[in-house]
XYZ file of C-alpha atoms in Angstrom:
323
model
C 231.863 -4.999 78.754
C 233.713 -5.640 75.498
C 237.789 -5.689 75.483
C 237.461 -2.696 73.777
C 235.719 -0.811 76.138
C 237.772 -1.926 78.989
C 240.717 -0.434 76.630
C 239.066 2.896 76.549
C 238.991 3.290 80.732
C 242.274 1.897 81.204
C 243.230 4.611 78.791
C 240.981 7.386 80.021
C 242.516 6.588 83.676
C 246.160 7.194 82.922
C 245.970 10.237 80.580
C 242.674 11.543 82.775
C 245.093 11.867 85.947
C 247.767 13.359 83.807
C 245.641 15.723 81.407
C 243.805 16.476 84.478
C 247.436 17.319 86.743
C 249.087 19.362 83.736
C 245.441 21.326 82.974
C 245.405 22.667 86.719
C 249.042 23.410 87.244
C 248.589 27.151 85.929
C 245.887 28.038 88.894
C 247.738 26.578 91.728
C 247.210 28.169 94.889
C 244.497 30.574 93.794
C 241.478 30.950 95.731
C 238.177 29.998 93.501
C 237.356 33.602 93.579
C 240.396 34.789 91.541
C 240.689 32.006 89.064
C 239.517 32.828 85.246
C 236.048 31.541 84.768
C 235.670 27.863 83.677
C 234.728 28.000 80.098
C 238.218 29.461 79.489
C 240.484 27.348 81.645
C 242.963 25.626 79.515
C 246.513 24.594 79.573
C 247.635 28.367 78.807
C 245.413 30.129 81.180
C 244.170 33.690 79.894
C 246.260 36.334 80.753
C 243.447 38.446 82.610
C 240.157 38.096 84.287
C 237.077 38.987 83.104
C 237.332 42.419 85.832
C 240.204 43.059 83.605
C 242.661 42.397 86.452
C 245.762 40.351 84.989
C 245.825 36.693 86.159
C 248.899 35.283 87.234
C 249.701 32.176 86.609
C 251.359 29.467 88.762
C 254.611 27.947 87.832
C 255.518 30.331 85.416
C 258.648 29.122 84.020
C 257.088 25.629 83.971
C 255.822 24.754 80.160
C 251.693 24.507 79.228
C 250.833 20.798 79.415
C 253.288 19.415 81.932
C 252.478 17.359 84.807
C 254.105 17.926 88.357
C 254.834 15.672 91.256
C 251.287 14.088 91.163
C 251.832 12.765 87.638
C 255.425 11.496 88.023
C 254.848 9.703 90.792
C 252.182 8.329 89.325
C 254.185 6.600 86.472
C 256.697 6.144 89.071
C 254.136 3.337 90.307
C 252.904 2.035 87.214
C 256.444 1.528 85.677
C 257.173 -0.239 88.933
C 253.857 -2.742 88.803
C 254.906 -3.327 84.900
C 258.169 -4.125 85.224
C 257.799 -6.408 88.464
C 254.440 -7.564 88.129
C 253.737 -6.703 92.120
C 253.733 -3.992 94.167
C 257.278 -4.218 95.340
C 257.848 -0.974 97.487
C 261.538 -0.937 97.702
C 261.346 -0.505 94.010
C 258.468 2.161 93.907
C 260.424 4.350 96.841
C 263.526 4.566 94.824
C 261.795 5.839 91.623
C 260.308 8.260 93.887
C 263.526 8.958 94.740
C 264.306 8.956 91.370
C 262.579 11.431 90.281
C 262.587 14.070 92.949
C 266.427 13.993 92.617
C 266.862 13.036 89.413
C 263.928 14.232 87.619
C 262.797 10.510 86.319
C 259.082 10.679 84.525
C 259.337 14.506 83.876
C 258.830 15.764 80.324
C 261.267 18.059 80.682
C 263.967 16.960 83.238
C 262.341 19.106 85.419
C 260.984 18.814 89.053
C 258.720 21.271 90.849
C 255.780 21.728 93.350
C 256.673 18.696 95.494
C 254.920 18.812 98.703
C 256.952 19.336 102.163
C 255.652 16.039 103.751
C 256.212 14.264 100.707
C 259.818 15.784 100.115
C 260.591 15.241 104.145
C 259.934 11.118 103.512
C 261.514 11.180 100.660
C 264.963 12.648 101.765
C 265.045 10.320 104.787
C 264.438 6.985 102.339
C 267.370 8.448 100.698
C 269.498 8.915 104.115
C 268.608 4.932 104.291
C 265.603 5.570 106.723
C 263.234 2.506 106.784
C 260.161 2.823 104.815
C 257.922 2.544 107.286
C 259.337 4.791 109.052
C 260.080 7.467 106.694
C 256.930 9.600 106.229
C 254.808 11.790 108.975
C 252.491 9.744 110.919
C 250.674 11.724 112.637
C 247.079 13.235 112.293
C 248.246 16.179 110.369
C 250.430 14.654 108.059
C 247.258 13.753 105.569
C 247.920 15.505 102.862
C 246.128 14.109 99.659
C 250.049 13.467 98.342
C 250.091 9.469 97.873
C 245.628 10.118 96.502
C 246.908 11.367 93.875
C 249.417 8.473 92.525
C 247.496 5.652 93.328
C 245.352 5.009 90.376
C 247.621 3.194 88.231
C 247.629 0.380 90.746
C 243.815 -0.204 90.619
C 243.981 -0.055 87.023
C 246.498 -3.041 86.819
C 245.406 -4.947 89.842
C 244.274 -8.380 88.980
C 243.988 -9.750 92.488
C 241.373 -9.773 95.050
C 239.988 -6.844 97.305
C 241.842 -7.545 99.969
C 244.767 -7.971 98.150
C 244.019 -4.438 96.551
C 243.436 -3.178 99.409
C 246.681 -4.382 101.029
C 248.620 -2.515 97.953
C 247.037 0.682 98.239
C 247.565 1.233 102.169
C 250.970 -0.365 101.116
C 251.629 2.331 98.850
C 250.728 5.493 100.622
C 252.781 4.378 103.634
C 255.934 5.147 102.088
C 255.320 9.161 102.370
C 252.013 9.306 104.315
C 251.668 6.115 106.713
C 248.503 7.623 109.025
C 245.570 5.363 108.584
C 243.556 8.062 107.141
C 245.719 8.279 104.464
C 245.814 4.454 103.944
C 242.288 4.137 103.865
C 241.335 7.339 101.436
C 243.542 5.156 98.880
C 242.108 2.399 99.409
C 238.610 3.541 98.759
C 239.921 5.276 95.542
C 240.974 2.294 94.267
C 238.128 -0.381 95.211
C 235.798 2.940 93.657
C 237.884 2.464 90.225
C 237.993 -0.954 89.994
C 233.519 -0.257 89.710
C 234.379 2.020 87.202
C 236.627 -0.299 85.823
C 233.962 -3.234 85.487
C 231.470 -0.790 83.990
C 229.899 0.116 87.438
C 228.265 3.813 87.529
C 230.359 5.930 90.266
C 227.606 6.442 93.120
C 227.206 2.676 93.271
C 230.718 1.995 92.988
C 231.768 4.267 95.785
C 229.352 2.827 97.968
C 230.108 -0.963 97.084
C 233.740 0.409 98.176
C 232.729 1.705 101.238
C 231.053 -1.535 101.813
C 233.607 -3.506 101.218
C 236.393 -1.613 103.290
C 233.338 -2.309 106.296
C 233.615 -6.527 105.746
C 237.752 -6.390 105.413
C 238.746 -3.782 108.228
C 238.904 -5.417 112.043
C 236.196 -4.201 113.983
C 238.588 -2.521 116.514
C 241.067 -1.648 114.235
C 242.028 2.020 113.418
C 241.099 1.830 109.771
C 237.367 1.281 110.316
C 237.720 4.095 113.106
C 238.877 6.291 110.229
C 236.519 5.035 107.751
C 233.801 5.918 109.551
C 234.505 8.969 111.698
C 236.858 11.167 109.516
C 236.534 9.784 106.056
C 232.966 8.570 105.137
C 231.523 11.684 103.490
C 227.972 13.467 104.693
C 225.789 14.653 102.428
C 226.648 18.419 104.090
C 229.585 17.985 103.831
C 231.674 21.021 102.025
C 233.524 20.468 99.005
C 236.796 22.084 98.818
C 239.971 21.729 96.737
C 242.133 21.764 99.354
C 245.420 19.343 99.871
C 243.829 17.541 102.832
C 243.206 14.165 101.570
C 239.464 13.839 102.462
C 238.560 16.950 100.792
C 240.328 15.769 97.537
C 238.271 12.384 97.768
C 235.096 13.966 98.637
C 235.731 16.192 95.449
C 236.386 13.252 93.180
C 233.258 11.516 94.390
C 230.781 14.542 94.239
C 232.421 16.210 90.602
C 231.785 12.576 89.433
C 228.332 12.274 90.731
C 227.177 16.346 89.550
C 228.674 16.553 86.208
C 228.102 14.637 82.947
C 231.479 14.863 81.038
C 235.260 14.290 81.741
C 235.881 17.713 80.788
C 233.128 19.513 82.734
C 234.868 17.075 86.453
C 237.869 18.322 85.794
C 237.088 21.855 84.975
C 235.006 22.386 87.909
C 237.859 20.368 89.876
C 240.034 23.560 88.957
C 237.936 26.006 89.964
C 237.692 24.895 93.085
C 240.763 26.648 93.630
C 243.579 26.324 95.915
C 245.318 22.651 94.964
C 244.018 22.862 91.536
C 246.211 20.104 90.391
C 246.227 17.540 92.596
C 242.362 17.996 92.947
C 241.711 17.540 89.083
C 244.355 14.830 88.666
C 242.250 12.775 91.631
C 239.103 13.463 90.377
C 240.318 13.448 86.084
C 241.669 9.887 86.765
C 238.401 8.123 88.057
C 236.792 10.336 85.629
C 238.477 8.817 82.579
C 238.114 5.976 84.133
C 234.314 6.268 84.055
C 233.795 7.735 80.428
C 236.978 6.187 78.651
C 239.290 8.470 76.602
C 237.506 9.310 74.070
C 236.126 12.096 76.075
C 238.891 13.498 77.104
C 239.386 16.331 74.608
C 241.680 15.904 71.819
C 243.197 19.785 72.294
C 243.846 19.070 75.798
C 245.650 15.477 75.062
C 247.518 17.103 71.865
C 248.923 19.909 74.177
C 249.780 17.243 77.172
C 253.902 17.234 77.192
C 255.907 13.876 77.489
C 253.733 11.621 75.431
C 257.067 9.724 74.769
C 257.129 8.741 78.180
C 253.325 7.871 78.752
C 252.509 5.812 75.476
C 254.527 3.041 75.771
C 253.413 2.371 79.558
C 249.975 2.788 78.666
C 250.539 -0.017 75.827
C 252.339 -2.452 78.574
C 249.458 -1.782 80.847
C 247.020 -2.658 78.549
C 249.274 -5.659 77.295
C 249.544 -6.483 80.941
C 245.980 -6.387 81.660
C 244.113 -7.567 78.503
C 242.920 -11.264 79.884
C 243.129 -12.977 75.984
């Protein structure tokens, strides 16, 4: 790989998860049935279906081209990795914090569609509740909410898999602490470091997979999840629900079946249901994989707080670039 290239995913990752977020926020909670067909979705969705029935849109007072909770923590972490050059979770929680209260990395001082596990953790770090002890631990609180944020550490890790590894559990444990969780981020972001290093995605997922299998004690619960709850069959149903295995089986196959950025993270969307979170997970690996030049220009030109995004894109890369 040239600098250059590596440019072009580091790129494609940040405004793929974002592009991706804002482009599905319209069809939120819509069954794949009702949504408009795919050729049309965009970041102001039509105003009927093609039965003539009127299609009503999610978030209505919320502007085309904005991100929700997905993206903003998302920059949440990557400011936090630029500015102390480590995953220092203190720091992270508080800018989660930040922003649910205070509307930090929102275009538009705005905050909406925050999930209730998500907002539950948050409010108790707030009351002063530890941070390991702040989010839902048990098997149903595995919502896909710390999936989707995750990328931006992967794409300025410099250390070793373990290490990686280590961060992304790390992460997620702030808001969702069950080891299914943990370990669905940590595959995510072994699978974009591949992508990262030029890897195509089927071989990168399963080098992740792999490596997860060497790190993870033998008798520990993280293989258990691994390989009983999270390691995807090849029958196995792809939905866009909020349930974090879904959205990382979605990412995997949408990267695996179709050719382009914008053909994952269409189909992403009309999957239906979390349409956001689903084609922020799977738009982020998938700029990742093709770089952002294929991410199309309408779609970036319409994307809202570009003010916000630009400069930590340029620190990442400065932060990253090994010259």
């Amino acid at each position: 790989m040239t600098a250059i290239d590596r440019a072009a995913r580091l790129r494609g990752g940040v405004y793929g998860l974002l592009v991706g977020d804002a482009l599905g926020v319209p069809y939120e909670f819509h069954p794949a049935s009702a949504l408009p067909p795919k050729s049309v979705l965009a970041m102001t969705p039509p105003q009927s279906l093609p039965s003539g029935a009127a299609f009503r849109r999610a978030h209505e007072g919320v502007p085309p081209g904005t991100w929700s909770d997905d993206g903003a923590q998302a920059l949440c972490l990557l400011a936090s990795l630029l500015e102390h050059g480590r995953l220092e979770l203190n720091d992270f929680a508080d800018r989660c914090v930040r922003w649910y209260h205070d509307a930090y990395m929102t275009p538009d001082a705005v905050v909406f569609d925050i999930g209730v596990q998500t907002s539950g953790a948050l409010n108790a770090i707030r009351r002063g509740v530890p941070l390991s002890e702040a989010g839902r631990s048990d098997e149903r609180g595995n919502g896909n909410g710390s999936l989707m944020r995750c990328l931006p550490l992967a794409l300025w890790h410099q250390g070793s898999d373990l290490q990686l590894v280590a961060d992304a559990q790390a992460q997620s444990i702030i808001t969702h602490p069950h080891p299914r969780s943990q370990v669905c981020c940590a595959i995510y972001c072994l699978w974009a470091r591949g992508l990262l290093n030029g890897v195509a995605s089927e071989p990168a997922f399963a080098a992740a997979v792999a490596t997860l299998r060497e790190l993870y004690p033998a008798d520990g619960p993280h293989l258990e999840e691994l390989e009983f709850h999270i390691r995807p069959e090849e029958d196995a149903a792809i939905r866009g629900s909020g349930y974090v295995v879904d959205s990382l089986r979605a990412a995997r196959h949408l990267l695996a079946t179709e050719p382009t950025y914008e053909d994952v993270v269409r189909s992403a969307i009309a999957l239906g249901e979390d349409t956001d979170t689903t084609a922020c997970i799977a738009g982020g690996v998938a700029g990742v994989l093709h770089g952002d030049a294929q991410i199309p220009e309408e779609w970036l030109s319409e994307l809202k707080g570009r003010a916000l995004v630009d400069p930590l894109v340029e620190s990442l890369l400065a932060a990253t670039n090994p010259a």
